[in-house]
């Protein structure tokens, strides 16, 4: 169903954005080299590129990637891959600002205690990133859950998400407002519930991630 498709795409995209963005931001902060600074500016610059300016080349390029049954257009994983690409810029920016406020001595102590780099990240750094992680998760969830244009360009009808399904209620000669309103309620309830449980972390995450 459309609800299941939206849920799969949103959850998978957000989890991967959180994982990749937090790891990338951590390495960019701790690696004090000119290359790291340039990479950070490149990621940040991605925030100002409007999707509409790259959507046609993106779809054309992605349609050429096909190995047997593996293809990037008309599949869940292809859309998830594209969402990761568009979502990491802002996420890295927020994580980067927050991580700069974490004392490096905490990570050095974990290394002395025998933690590998991965263990330091998962057991020390990641728990400290909770406010920003919640903020990034909410912002990306709202965007991906409600997005219409990218799924419209890339997904088959059998994999359509809730916004695409709602579009079918409005035809050239008829508008099914009662069905559209029912679908709209179904679409906003999961986001409202998610926001209700994590709202106390959102403002703190935005402030700390953008100012520190």
PDB file of C-alpha atoms in Angstrom:
ATOM      1  CA  UNK A   1       0.000   0.000   0.000  1.00  0.00           C
ATOM      2  CA  UNK A   2       0.989   3.653  -0.257  1.00  0.00           C
ATOM      3  CA  UNK A   3       1.330   3.922   3.521  1.00  0.00           C
ATOM      4  CA  UNK A   4       3.748   0.975   3.619  1.00  0.00           C
ATOM      5  CA  UNK A   5       5.788   2.386   0.746  1.00  0.00           C
ATOM      6  CA  UNK A   6       6.045   5.782   2.450  1.00  0.00           C
ATOM      7  CA  UNK A   7       7.017   4.130   5.738  1.00  0.00           C
ATOM      8  CA  UNK A   8       9.741   1.956   4.184  1.00  0.00           C
ATOM      9  CA  UNK A   9      11.251   4.812   2.186  1.00  0.00           C
ATOM     10  CA  UNK A  10      11.138   7.333   5.047  1.00  0.00           C
ATOM     11  CA  UNK A  11      12.494   5.057   7.783  1.00  0.00           C
ATOM     12  CA  UNK A  12      15.296   3.600   5.656  1.00  0.00           C
ATOM     13  CA  UNK A  13      16.317   7.003   4.267  1.00  0.00           C
ATOM     14  CA  UNK A  14      16.360   8.719   7.663  1.00  0.00           C
ATOM     15  CA  UNK A  15      18.344   5.944   9.372  1.00  0.00           C
ATOM     16  CA  UNK A  16      20.992   5.956   6.635  1.00  0.00           C
ATOM     17  CA  UNK A  17      21.154   9.771   6.574  1.00  0.00           C
ATOM     18  CA  UNK A  18      21.690   9.813  10.348  1.00  0.00           C
ATOM     19  CA  UNK A  19      24.403   7.155  10.162  1.00  0.00           C
ATOM     20  CA  UNK A  20      26.369   8.584   7.240  1.00  0.00           C
ATOM     21  CA  UNK A  21      25.989  12.232   8.261  1.00  0.00           C
ATOM     22  CA  UNK A  22      27.067  11.734  11.865  1.00  0.00           C
ATOM     23  CA  UNK A  23      30.106   9.674  10.865  1.00  0.00           C
ATOM     24  CA  UNK A  24      31.104  12.126   8.134  1.00  0.00           C
ATOM     25  CA  UNK A  25      30.684  15.162  10.401  1.00  0.00           C
ATOM     26  CA  UNK A  26      32.698  13.500  13.183  1.00  0.00           C
ATOM     27  CA  UNK A  27      35.597  12.736  10.859  1.00  0.00           C
ATOM     28  CA  UNK A  28      35.493  16.219   9.300  1.00  0.00           C
ATOM     29  CA  UNK A  29      35.668  17.840  12.745  1.00  0.00           C
ATOM     30  CA  UNK A  30      38.439  15.650  14.137  1.00  0.00           C
ATOM     31  CA  UNK A  31      40.560  15.631  10.975  1.00  0.00           C
ATOM     32  CA  UNK A  32      41.992  19.140  11.168  1.00  0.00           C
ATOM     33  CA  UNK A  33      43.292  19.369   7.613  1.00  0.00           C
ATOM     34  CA  UNK A  34      42.621  21.698   4.716  1.00  0.00           C
ATOM     35  CA  UNK A  35      41.008  18.848   2.780  1.00  0.00           C
ATOM     36  CA  UNK A  36      38.453  18.306   5.549  1.00  0.00           C
ATOM     37  CA  UNK A  37      37.557  22.000   5.576  1.00  0.00           C
ATOM     38  CA  UNK A  38      37.072  21.990   1.802  1.00  0.00           C
ATOM     39  CA  UNK A  39      34.861  18.893   1.996  1.00  0.00           C
ATOM     40  CA  UNK A  40      32.753  20.520   4.701  1.00  0.00           C
ATOM     41  CA  UNK A  41      32.261  23.605   2.528  1.00  0.00           C
ATOM     42  CA  UNK A  42      31.300  21.383  -0.396  1.00  0.00           C
ATOM     43  CA  UNK A  43      28.664  19.613   1.697  1.00  0.00           C
ATOM     44  CA  UNK A  44      27.397  22.931   3.035  1.00  0.00           C
ATOM     45  CA  UNK A  45      27.184  24.370  -0.474  1.00  0.00           C
ATOM     46  CA  UNK A  46      24.876  21.493  -1.383  1.00  0.00           C
ATOM     47  CA  UNK A  47      22.224  23.044   0.864  1.00  0.00           C
ATOM     48  CA  UNK A  48      21.731  25.972  -1.504  1.00  0.00           C
ATOM     49  CA  UNK A  49      21.328  23.947  -4.713  1.00  0.00           C
ATOM     50  CA  UNK A  50      17.581  23.749  -5.521  1.00  0.00           C
ATOM     51  CA  UNK A  51      16.320  20.304  -6.462  1.00  0.00           C
ATOM     52  CA  UNK A  52      14.475  21.662  -9.489  1.00  0.00           C
ATOM     53  CA  UNK A  53      17.780  22.679 -11.086  1.00  0.00           C
ATOM     54  CA  UNK A  54      19.183  19.147 -11.028  1.00  0.00           C
ATOM     55  CA  UNK A  55      16.112  16.914 -11.236  1.00  0.00           C
ATOM     56  CA  UNK A  56      16.150  16.304 -15.000  1.00  0.00           C
ATOM     57  CA  UNK A  57      19.905  15.459 -15.234  1.00  0.00           C
ATOM     58  CA  UNK A  58      19.555  13.348 -12.073  1.00  0.00           C
ATOM     59  CA  UNK A  59      16.720  11.233 -13.458  1.00  0.00           C
ATOM     60  CA  UNK A  60      18.489  10.805 -16.810  1.00  0.00           C
ATOM     61  CA  UNK A  61      21.734   9.751 -15.122  1.00  0.00           C
ATOM     62  CA  UNK A  62      20.015   7.387 -12.677  1.00  0.00           C
ATOM     63  CA  UNK A  63      18.028   5.742 -15.477  1.00  0.00           C
ATOM     64  CA  UNK A  64      21.318   4.641 -17.065  1.00  0.00           C
ATOM     65  CA  UNK A  65      22.340   2.676 -13.940  1.00  0.00           C
ATOM     66  CA  UNK A  66      20.933  -0.788 -14.513  1.00  0.00           C
ATOM     67  CA  UNK A  67      22.551  -4.192 -13.919  1.00  0.00           C
ATOM     68  CA  UNK A  68      20.028  -6.935 -14.572  1.00  0.00           C
ATOM     69  CA  UNK A  69      17.166  -6.476 -12.092  1.00  0.00           C
ATOM     70  CA  UNK A  70      19.165  -3.837 -10.198  1.00  0.00           C
ATOM     71  CA  UNK A  71      18.104  -0.358 -11.260  1.00  0.00           C
ATOM     72  CA  UNK A  72      17.865   3.058  -9.643  1.00  0.00           C
ATOM     73  CA  UNK A  73      14.627   4.242 -11.272  1.00  0.00           C
ATOM     74  CA  UNK A  74      11.345   2.630 -10.241  1.00  0.00           C
ATOM     75  CA  UNK A  75      12.682   1.042  -7.041  1.00  0.00           C
ATOM     76  CA  UNK A  76      12.636   1.758  -3.318  1.00  0.00           C
ATOM     77  CA  UNK A  77      16.407   1.580  -2.941  1.00  0.00           C
ATOM     78  CA  UNK A  78      17.023   3.922  -5.860  1.00  0.00           C
ATOM     79  CA  UNK A  79      14.807   6.582  -4.287  1.00  0.00           C
ATOM     80  CA  UNK A  80      16.395   6.010  -0.862  1.00  0.00           C
ATOM     81  CA  UNK A  81      19.849   6.483  -2.396  1.00  0.00           C
ATOM     82  CA  UNK A  82      18.775   9.815  -3.887  1.00  0.00           C
ATOM     83  CA  UNK A  83      17.237  10.968  -0.612  1.00  0.00           C
ATOM     84  CA  UNK A  84      20.534  10.257   1.147  1.00  0.00           C
ATOM     85  CA  UNK A  85      22.341  12.420  -1.381  1.00  0.00           C
ATOM     86  CA  UNK A  86      19.958  15.345  -0.880  1.00  0.00           C
ATOM     87  CA  UNK A  87      19.655  14.947   2.891  1.00  0.00           C
ATOM     88  CA  UNK A  88      23.265  14.706   4.058  1.00  0.00           C
ATOM     89  CA  UNK A  89      24.213  18.358   3.405  1.00  0.00           C
ATOM     90  CA  UNK A  90      22.009  19.930   6.063  1.00  0.00           C
ATOM     91  CA  UNK A  91      22.503  16.952   8.388  1.00  0.00           C
ATOM     92  CA  UNK A  92      26.294  17.201   8.250  1.00  0.00           C
ATOM     93  CA  UNK A  93      26.047  20.954   8.860  1.00  0.00           C
ATOM     94  CA  UNK A  94      24.016  20.440  12.065  1.00  0.00           C
ATOM     95  CA  UNK A  95      26.150  17.533  13.310  1.00  0.00           C
ATOM     96  CA  UNK A  96      29.374  19.390  12.542  1.00  0.00           C
ATOM     97  CA  UNK A  97      28.442  22.343  14.733  1.00  0.00           C
ATOM     98  CA  UNK A  98      27.431  20.119  17.634  1.00  0.00           C
ATOM     99  CA  UNK A  99      30.466  17.830  17.503  1.00  0.00           C
ATOM    100  CA  UNK A 100      32.792  20.843  17.696  1.00  0.00           C
ATOM    101  CA  UNK A 101      31.494  21.338  21.242  1.00  0.00           C
ATOM    102  CA  UNK A 102      32.384  17.796  22.365  1.00  0.00           C
ATOM    103  CA  UNK A 103      35.774  17.706  24.156  1.00  0.00           C
ATOM    104  CA  UNK A 104      38.231  15.552  22.250  1.00  0.00           C
ATOM    105  CA  UNK A 105      39.603  14.290  25.582  1.00  0.00           C
ATOM    106  CA  UNK A 106      36.470  12.152  25.973  1.00  0.00           C
ATOM    107  CA  UNK A 107      37.330  10.241  22.806  1.00  0.00           C
ATOM    108  CA  UNK A 108      41.006  10.019  23.740  1.00  0.00           C
ATOM    109  CA  UNK A 109      40.028   8.437  27.067  1.00  0.00           C
ATOM    110  CA  UNK A 110      37.954   5.828  25.228  1.00  0.00           C
ATOM    111  CA  UNK A 111      40.905   5.064  22.951  1.00  0.00           C
ATOM    112  CA  UNK A 112      43.192   4.624  25.968  1.00  0.00           C
ATOM    113  CA  UNK A 113      40.639   2.206  27.447  1.00  0.00           C
ATOM    114  CA  UNK A 114      41.015   0.049  24.329  1.00  0.00           C
ATOM    115  CA  UNK A 115      38.101   1.187  22.166  1.00  0.00           C
ATOM    116  CA  UNK A 116      38.494   0.994  18.428  1.00  0.00           C
ATOM    117  CA  UNK A 117      37.430   3.930  16.243  1.00  0.00           C
ATOM    118  CA  UNK A 118      34.073   2.290  15.570  1.00  0.00           C
ATOM    119  CA  UNK A 119      33.506   1.587  19.280  1.00  0.00           C
ATOM    120  CA  UNK A 120      34.425   5.182  20.137  1.00  0.00           C
ATOM    121  CA  UNK A 121      31.870   6.400  17.626  1.00  0.00           C
ATOM    122  CA  UNK A 122      29.034   4.073  18.683  1.00  0.00           C
ATOM    123  CA  UNK A 123      29.595   4.055  22.470  1.00  0.00           C
ATOM    124  CA  UNK A 124      30.915   7.572  23.119  1.00  0.00           C
ATOM    125  CA  UNK A 125      30.198   9.995  20.274  1.00  0.00           C
ATOM    126  CA  UNK A 126      26.777   8.799  19.063  1.00  0.00           C
ATOM    127  CA  UNK A 127      25.063   8.917  22.501  1.00  0.00           C
ATOM    128  CA  UNK A 128      26.298  12.489  22.961  1.00  0.00           C
ATOM    129  CA  UNK A 129      24.700  13.470  19.642  1.00  0.00           C
ATOM    130  CA  UNK A 130      21.160  12.619  20.760  1.00  0.00           C
ATOM    131  CA  UNK A 131      19.690  16.193  20.604  1.00  0.00           C
ATOM    132  CA  UNK A 132      21.009  16.793  17.104  1.00  0.00           C
ATOM    133  CA  UNK A 133      20.130  13.263  15.980  1.00  0.00           C
ATOM    134  CA  UNK A 134      16.499  13.785  16.996  1.00  0.00           C
ATOM    135  CA  UNK A 135      16.391  17.149  15.231  1.00  0.00           C
ATOM    136  CA  UNK A 136      17.922  15.769  12.026  1.00  0.00           C
ATOM    137  CA  UNK A 137      15.556  12.779  12.142  1.00  0.00           C
ATOM    138  CA  UNK A 138      12.450  14.963  12.482  1.00  0.00           C
ATOM    139  CA  UNK A 139      13.451  17.453   9.775  1.00  0.00           C
ATOM    140  CA  UNK A 140      14.305  14.723   7.278  1.00  0.00           C
ATOM    141  CA  UNK A 141      11.250  12.616   8.165  1.00  0.00           C
ATOM    142  CA  UNK A 142       8.855  15.507   7.514  1.00  0.00           C
ATOM    143  CA  UNK A 143      10.566  16.334   4.227  1.00  0.00           C
ATOM    144  CA  UNK A 144      10.748  12.758   2.896  1.00  0.00           C
ATOM    145  CA  UNK A 145       7.287  11.720   4.115  1.00  0.00           C
ATOM    146  CA  UNK A 146       5.631  14.686   2.405  1.00  0.00           C
ATOM    147  CA  UNK A 147       7.782  14.835  -0.729  1.00  0.00           C
ATOM    148  CA  UNK A 148       5.916  14.593  -4.002  1.00  0.00           C
ATOM    149  CA  UNK A 149       8.242  15.574  -6.839  1.00  0.00           C
ATOM    150  CA  UNK A 150      11.116  13.090  -6.460  1.00  0.00           C
ATOM    151  CA  UNK A 151       8.885   9.994  -6.022  1.00  0.00           C
ATOM    152  CA  UNK A 152       6.732  11.244  -8.925  1.00  0.00           C
ATOM    153  CA  UNK A 153       9.806  11.319 -11.177  1.00  0.00           C
ATOM    154  CA  UNK A 154      11.345   8.015 -10.096  1.00  0.00           C
ATOM    155  CA  UNK A 155       8.773   5.529  -8.755  1.00  0.00           C
ATOM    156  CA  UNK A 156       6.510   3.070 -10.566  1.00  0.00           C
ATOM    157  CA  UNK A 157       2.769   3.271  -9.876  1.00  0.00           C
ATOM    158  CA  UNK A 158       2.910   0.065  -7.827  1.00  0.00           C
ATOM    159  CA  UNK A 159       5.368   1.717  -5.405  1.00  0.00           C
ATOM    160  CA  UNK A 160       3.656   5.098  -5.099  1.00  0.00           C
ATOM    161  CA  UNK A 161       3.813   6.918  -1.775  1.00  0.00           C
ATOM    162  CA  UNK A 162       0.966   8.692   0.057  1.00  0.00           C
ATOM    163  CA  UNK A 163       1.458  12.083  -1.690  1.00  0.00           C
ATOM    164  CA  UNK A 164       1.350  10.323  -5.072  1.00  0.00           C
ATOM    165  CA  UNK A 165      -1.736   8.340  -4.095  1.00  0.00           C
ATOM    166  CA  UNK A 166      -3.487  11.541  -2.955  1.00  0.00           C
ATOM    167  CA  UNK A 167      -2.829  13.072  -6.362  1.00  0.00           C
ATOM    168  CA  UNK A 168      -5.093  10.438  -7.919  1.00  0.00           C
ATOM    169  CA  UNK A 169      -8.107  11.886  -6.092  1.00  0.00           C
ATOM    170  CA  UNK A 170      -7.909  15.027  -8.208  1.00  0.00           C
ATOM    171  CA  UNK A 171      -8.688  14.463 -11.871  1.00  0.00           C
ATOM    172  CA  UNK A 172      -9.492  16.746 -14.775  1.00  0.00           C
ATOM    173  CA  UNK A 173     -13.269  16.301 -14.347  1.00  0.00           C
ATOM    174  CA  UNK A 174     -13.700  15.226 -10.719  1.00  0.00           C
ATOM    175  CA  UNK A 175     -12.267  15.898  -7.291  1.00  0.00           C
ATOM    176  CA  UNK A 176     -12.823  13.353  -4.513  1.00  0.00           C
ATOM    177  CA  UNK A 177     -12.398  15.618  -1.508  1.00  0.00           C
ATOM    178  CA  UNK A 178     -13.719  13.102   1.054  1.00  0.00           C
ATOM    179  CA  UNK A 179     -11.145  10.470   0.066  1.00  0.00           C
ATOM    180  CA  UNK A 180      -8.387  13.075  -0.147  1.00  0.00           C
ATOM    181  CA  UNK A 181      -9.123  14.316   3.386  1.00  0.00           C
ATOM    182  CA  UNK A 182      -9.094  10.754   4.746  1.00  0.00           C
ATOM    183  CA  UNK A 183      -5.733  10.137   3.093  1.00  0.00           C
ATOM    184  CA  UNK A 184      -4.425  13.456   4.397  1.00  0.00           C
ATOM    185  CA  UNK A 185      -5.312  12.529   7.975  1.00  0.00           C
ATOM    186  CA  UNK A 186      -3.571   9.180   7.526  1.00  0.00           C
ATOM    187  CA  UNK A 187      -0.516  10.982   6.190  1.00  0.00           C
ATOM    188  CA  UNK A 188      -0.102  13.494   9.013  1.00  0.00           C
ATOM    189  CA  UNK A 189      -0.842  11.252  12.027  1.00  0.00           C
ATOM    190  CA  UNK A 190       2.517   9.349  12.017  1.00  0.00           C
ATOM    191  CA  UNK A 191       4.530  12.581  11.777  1.00  0.00           C
ATOM    192  CA  UNK A 192       2.497  14.230  14.553  1.00  0.00           C
ATOM    193  CA  UNK A 193       2.999  11.219  16.844  1.00  0.00           C
ATOM    194  CA  UNK A 194       6.737  11.159  16.105  1.00  0.00           C
ATOM    195  CA  UNK A 195       7.039  14.899  16.723  1.00  0.00           C
ATOM    196  CA  UNK A 196       5.073  14.627  19.993  1.00  0.00           C
ATOM    197  CA  UNK A 197       7.553  12.148  21.442  1.00  0.00           C
ATOM    198  CA  UNK A 198      10.720  14.034  20.453  1.00  0.00           C
ATOM    199  CA  UNK A 199       9.679  17.697  20.533  1.00  0.00           C
ATOM    200  CA  UNK A 200      11.709  18.561  23.665  1.00  0.00           C
ATOM    201  CA  UNK A 201      14.961  17.699  21.858  1.00  0.00           C
ATOM    202  CA  UNK A 202      14.307  19.617  18.631  1.00  0.00           C
ATOM    203  CA  UNK A 203      14.968  23.231  19.617  1.00  0.00           C
ATOM    204  CA  UNK A 204      18.002  22.277  21.691  1.00  0.00           C
ATOM    205  CA  UNK A 205      19.433  20.311  18.783  1.00  0.00           C
ATOM    206  CA  UNK A 206      18.943  23.121  16.265  1.00  0.00           C
ATOM    207  CA  UNK A 207      20.441  25.778  18.568  1.00  0.00           C
ATOM    208  CA  UNK A 208      23.440  23.705  19.632  1.00  0.00           C
ATOM    209  CA  UNK A 209      24.139  22.402  16.147  1.00  0.00           C
ATOM    210  CA  UNK A 210      24.086  25.799  14.458  1.00  0.00           C
ATOM    211  CA  UNK A 211      25.823  27.988  17.058  1.00  0.00           C
ATOM    212  CA  UNK A 212      28.560  25.916  18.696  1.00  0.00           C
TER     213      UNK A 212
END
